[in-house]
mmCIF file of C-alpha atoms in Angstrom:
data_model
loop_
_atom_site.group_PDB
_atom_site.id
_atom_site.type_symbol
_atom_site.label_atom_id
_atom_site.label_comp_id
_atom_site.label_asym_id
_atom_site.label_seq_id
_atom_site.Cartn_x
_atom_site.Cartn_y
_atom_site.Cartn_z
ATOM 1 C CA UNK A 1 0.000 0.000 0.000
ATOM 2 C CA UNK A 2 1.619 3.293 -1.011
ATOM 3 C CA UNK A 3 1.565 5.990 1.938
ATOM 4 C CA UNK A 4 -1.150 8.550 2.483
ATOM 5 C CA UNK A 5 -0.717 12.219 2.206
ATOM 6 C CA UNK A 6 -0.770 12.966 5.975
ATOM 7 C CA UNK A 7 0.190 16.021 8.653
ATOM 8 C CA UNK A 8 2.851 14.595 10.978
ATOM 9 C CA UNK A 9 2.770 14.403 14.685
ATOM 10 C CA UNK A 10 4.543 13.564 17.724
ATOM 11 C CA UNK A 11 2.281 11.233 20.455
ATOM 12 C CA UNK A 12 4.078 11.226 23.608
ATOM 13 C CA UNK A 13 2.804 8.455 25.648
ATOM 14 C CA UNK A 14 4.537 8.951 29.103
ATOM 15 C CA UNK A 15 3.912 6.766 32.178
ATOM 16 C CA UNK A 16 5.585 4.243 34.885
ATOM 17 C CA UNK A 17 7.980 1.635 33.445
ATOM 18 C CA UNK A 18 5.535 -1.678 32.661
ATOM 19 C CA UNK A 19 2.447 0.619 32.047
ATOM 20 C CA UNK A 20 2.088 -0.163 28.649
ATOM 21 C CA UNK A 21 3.533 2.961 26.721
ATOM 22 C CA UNK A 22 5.560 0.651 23.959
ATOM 23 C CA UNK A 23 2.981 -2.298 23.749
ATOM 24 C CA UNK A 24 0.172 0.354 22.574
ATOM 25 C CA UNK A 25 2.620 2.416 20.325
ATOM 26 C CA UNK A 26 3.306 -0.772 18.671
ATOM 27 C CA UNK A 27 -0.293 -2.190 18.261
ATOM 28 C CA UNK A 28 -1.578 1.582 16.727
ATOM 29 C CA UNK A 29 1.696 1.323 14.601
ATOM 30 C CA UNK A 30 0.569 -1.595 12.657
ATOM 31 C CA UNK A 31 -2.980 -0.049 12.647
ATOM 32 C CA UNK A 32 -1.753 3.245 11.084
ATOM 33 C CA UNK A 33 0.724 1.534 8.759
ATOM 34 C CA UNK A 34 -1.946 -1.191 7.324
ATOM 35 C CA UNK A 35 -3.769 1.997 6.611
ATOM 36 C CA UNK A 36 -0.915 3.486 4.422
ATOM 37 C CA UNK A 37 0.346 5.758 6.971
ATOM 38 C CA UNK A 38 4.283 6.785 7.656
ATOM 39 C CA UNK A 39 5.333 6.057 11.542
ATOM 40 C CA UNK A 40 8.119 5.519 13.853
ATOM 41 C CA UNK A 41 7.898 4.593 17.061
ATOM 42 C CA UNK A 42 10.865 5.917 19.006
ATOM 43 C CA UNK A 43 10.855 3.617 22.089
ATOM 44 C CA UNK A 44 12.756 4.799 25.021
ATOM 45 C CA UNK A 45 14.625 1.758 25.793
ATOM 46 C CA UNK A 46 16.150 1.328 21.854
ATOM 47 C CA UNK A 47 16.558 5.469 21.772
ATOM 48 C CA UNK A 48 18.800 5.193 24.951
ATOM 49 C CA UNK A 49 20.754 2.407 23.817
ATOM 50 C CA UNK A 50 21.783 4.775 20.896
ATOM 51 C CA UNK A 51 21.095 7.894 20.575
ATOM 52 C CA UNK A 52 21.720 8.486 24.457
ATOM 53 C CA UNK A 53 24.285 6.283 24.917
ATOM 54 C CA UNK A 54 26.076 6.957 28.185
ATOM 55 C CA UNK A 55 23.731 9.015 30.285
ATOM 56 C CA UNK A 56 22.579 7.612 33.600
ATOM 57 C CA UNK A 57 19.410 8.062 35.283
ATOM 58 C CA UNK A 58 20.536 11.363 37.274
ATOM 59 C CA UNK A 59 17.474 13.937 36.731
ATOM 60 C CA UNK A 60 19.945 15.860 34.644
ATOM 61 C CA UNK A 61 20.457 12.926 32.570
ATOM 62 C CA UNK A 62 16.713 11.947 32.210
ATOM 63 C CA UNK A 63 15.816 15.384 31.056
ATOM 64 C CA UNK A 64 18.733 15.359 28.473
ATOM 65 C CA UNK A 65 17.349 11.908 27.279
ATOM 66 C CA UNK A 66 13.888 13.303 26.886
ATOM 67 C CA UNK A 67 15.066 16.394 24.701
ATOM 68 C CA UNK A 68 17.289 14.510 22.419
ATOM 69 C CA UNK A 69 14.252 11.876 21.941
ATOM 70 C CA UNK A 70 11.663 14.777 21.627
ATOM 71 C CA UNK A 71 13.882 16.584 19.313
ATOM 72 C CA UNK A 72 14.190 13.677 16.858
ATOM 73 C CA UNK A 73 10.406 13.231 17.251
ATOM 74 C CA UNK A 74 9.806 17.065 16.122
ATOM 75 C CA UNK A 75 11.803 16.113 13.537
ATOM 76 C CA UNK A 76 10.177 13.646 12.291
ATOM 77 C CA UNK A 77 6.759 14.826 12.890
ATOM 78 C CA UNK A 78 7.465 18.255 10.345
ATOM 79 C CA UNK A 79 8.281 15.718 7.399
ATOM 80 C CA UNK A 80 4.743 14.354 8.030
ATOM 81 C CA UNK A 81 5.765 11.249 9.857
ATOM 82 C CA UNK A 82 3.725 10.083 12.564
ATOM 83 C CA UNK A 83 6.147 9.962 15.664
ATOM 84 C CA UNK A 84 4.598 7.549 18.546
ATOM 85 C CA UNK A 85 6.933 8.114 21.417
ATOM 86 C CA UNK A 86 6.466 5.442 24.159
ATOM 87 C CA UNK A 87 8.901 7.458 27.045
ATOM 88 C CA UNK A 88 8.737 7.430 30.971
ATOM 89 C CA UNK A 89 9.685 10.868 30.501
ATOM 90 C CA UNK A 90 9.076 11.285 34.543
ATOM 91 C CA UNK A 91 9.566 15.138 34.675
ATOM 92 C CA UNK A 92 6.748 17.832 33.808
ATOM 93 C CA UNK A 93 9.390 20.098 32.713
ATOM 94 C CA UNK A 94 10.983 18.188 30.562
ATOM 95 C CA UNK A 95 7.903 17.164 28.601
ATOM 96 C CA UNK A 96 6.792 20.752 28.667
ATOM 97 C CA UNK A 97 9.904 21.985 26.834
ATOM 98 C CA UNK A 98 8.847 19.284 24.100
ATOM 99 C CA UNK A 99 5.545 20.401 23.783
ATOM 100 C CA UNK A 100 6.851 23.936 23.358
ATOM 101 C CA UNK A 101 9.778 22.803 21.260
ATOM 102 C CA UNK A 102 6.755 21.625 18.961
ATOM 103 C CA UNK A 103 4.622 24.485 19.377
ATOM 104 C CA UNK A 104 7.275 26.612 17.705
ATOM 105 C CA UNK A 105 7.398 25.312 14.511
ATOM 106 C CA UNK A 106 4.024 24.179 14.747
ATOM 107 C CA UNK A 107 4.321 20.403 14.811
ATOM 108 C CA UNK A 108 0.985 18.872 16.264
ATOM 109 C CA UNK A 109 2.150 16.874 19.811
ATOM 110 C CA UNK A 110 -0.215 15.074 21.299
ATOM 111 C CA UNK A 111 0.828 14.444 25.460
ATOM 112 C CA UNK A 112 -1.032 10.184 26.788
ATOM 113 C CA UNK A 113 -0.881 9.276 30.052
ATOM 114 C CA UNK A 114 -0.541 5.869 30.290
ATOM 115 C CA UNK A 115 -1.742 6.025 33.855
ATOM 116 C CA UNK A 116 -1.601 2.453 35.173
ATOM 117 C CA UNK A 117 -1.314 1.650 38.868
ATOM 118 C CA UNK A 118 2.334 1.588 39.867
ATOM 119 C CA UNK A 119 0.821 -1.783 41.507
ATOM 120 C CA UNK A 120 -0.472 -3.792 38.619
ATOM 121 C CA UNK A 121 2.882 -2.283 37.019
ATOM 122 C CA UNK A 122 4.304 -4.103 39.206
ATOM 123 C CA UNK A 123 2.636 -7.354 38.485
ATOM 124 C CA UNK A 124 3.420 -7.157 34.676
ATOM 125 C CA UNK A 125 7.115 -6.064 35.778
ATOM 126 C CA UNK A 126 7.844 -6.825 31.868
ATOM 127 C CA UNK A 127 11.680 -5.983 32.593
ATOM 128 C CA UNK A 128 12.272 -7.158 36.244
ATOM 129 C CA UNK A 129 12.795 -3.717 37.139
ATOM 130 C CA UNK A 130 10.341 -3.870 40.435
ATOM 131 C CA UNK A 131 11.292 -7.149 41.142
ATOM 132 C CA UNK A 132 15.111 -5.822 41.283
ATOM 133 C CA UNK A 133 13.868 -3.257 42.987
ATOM 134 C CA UNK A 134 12.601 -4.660 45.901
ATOM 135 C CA UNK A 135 15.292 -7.226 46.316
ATOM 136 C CA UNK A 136 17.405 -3.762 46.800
ATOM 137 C CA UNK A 137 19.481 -4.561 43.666
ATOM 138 C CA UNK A 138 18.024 -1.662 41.941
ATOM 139 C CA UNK A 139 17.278 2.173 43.184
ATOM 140 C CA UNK A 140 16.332 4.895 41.538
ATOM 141 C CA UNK A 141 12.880 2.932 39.957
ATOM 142 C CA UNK A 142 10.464 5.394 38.361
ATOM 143 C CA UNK A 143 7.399 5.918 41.077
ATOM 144 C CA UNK A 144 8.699 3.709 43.226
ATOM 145 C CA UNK A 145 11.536 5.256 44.697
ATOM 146 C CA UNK A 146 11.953 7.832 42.158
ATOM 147 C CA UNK A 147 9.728 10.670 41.125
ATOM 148 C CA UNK A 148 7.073 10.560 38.688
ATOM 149 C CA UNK A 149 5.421 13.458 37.613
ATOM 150 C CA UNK A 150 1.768 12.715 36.848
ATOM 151 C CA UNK A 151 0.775 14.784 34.000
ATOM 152 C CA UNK A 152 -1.487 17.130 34.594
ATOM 153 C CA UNK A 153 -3.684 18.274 31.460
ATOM 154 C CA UNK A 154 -2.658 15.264 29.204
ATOM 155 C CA UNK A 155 -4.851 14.818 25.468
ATOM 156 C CA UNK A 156 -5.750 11.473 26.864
ATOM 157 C CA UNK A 157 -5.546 9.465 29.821
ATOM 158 C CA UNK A 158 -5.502 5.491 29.217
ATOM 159 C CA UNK A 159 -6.126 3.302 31.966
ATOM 160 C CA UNK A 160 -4.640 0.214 31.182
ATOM 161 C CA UNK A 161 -5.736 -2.030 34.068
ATOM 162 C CA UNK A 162 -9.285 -1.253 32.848
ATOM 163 C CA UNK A 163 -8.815 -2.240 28.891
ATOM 164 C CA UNK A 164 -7.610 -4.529 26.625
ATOM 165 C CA UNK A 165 -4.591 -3.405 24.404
ATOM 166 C CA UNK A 166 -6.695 -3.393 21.481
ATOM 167 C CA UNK A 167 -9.278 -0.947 23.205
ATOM 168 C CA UNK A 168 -6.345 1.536 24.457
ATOM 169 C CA UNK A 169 -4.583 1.741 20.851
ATOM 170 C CA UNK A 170 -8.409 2.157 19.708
ATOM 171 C CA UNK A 171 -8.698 5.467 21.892
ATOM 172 C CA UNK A 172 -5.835 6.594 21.170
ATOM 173 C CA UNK A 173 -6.584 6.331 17.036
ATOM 174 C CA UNK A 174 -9.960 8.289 17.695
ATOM 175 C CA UNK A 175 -8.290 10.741 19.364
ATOM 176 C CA UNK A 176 -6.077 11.192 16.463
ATOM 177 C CA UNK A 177 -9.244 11.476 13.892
ATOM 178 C CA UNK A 178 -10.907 13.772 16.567
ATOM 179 C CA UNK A 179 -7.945 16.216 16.716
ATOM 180 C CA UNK A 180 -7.810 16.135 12.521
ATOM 181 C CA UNK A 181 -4.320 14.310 12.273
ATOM 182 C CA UNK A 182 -5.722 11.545 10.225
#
């Protein structure tokens, strides 16, 4: 299927490690692309393996993470690519300074909160982060012992615990169609 003349976009879906975030930006991906649009999904754990090679998990360092992975996604989003950014991204500041980063050259951004329970998080514990965690061979755990800055006027909230992937990648298309970016 050749690609569809589209606007791009940057959809930052930020919430607690396990939530969800990269699990939905994957299952809209396929949605979009079967429907002949361009996307990337620029998950946090493959962008810091590269592109932020060598930073820690300092604030400092989790802010410059965020701005390197929200510049390429404003990047993307002005060639008319549909960036779906699955990213903690604990800080309000830091995902503030991408929305305005987008607001200045006028690239739509769209701010999720995956807001799932940091205890059925906990369950899924997809990486063995909380499990690490509270054996006390990992600090520093994102809304656990770490802070996580809810976000406070987000586009859309999606409560995973109360939905089935399909469902959550469903809202978040709508929202999309609502907003005039399909």
């Amino acid at each position: 299927m050749t690609a569809v003349v589209q606007q791009g976009c940057t959809v930052w879906l930020t919430g607690l490690p396990s939530s969800g975030k990269t699990t939905i930006a994957t299952a809209l991906a396929e949605r979009l692309r079967g429907d002949g649009h361009r996307v990337e999904v620029l998950d946090g754990d493959v962008i810091r393996s590269f592109l932020s090679a060598g930073l820690g998990f300092s604030r400092e360092d989790r802010d410059t993470n965020v701005q390197r992975i929200g510049l390429v996604a404003e990047i993307l989003a002005r060639n008319r690519i549909i960036a779906l950014v699955p990213v903690i991204a604990p800080y309000r500041a830091s995902r503030e300074a991408v929305r305005k980063r987008h607001e200045q050259s006028g690239t739509p951004y769209l701010e999720v909160h995956v807001a799932t329970p940091v205890e059925v998080c906990a369950k899924r514990d997809v990486k063995g982060l909380y499990a690490r965690q509270a054996a006390g061979e990992l600090t520093g755990l994102t809304g656990v012992d770490d802070p996580y800055e809810v976000p406070e006027f987000p586009d859309l909230r999606i409560e995973t615990q109360n939905q089935t992937v399909r469902e959550s990648a469903v809202m978040l298309h709508a929202l999309l169609i609502v907003r005039g970016l399909l």
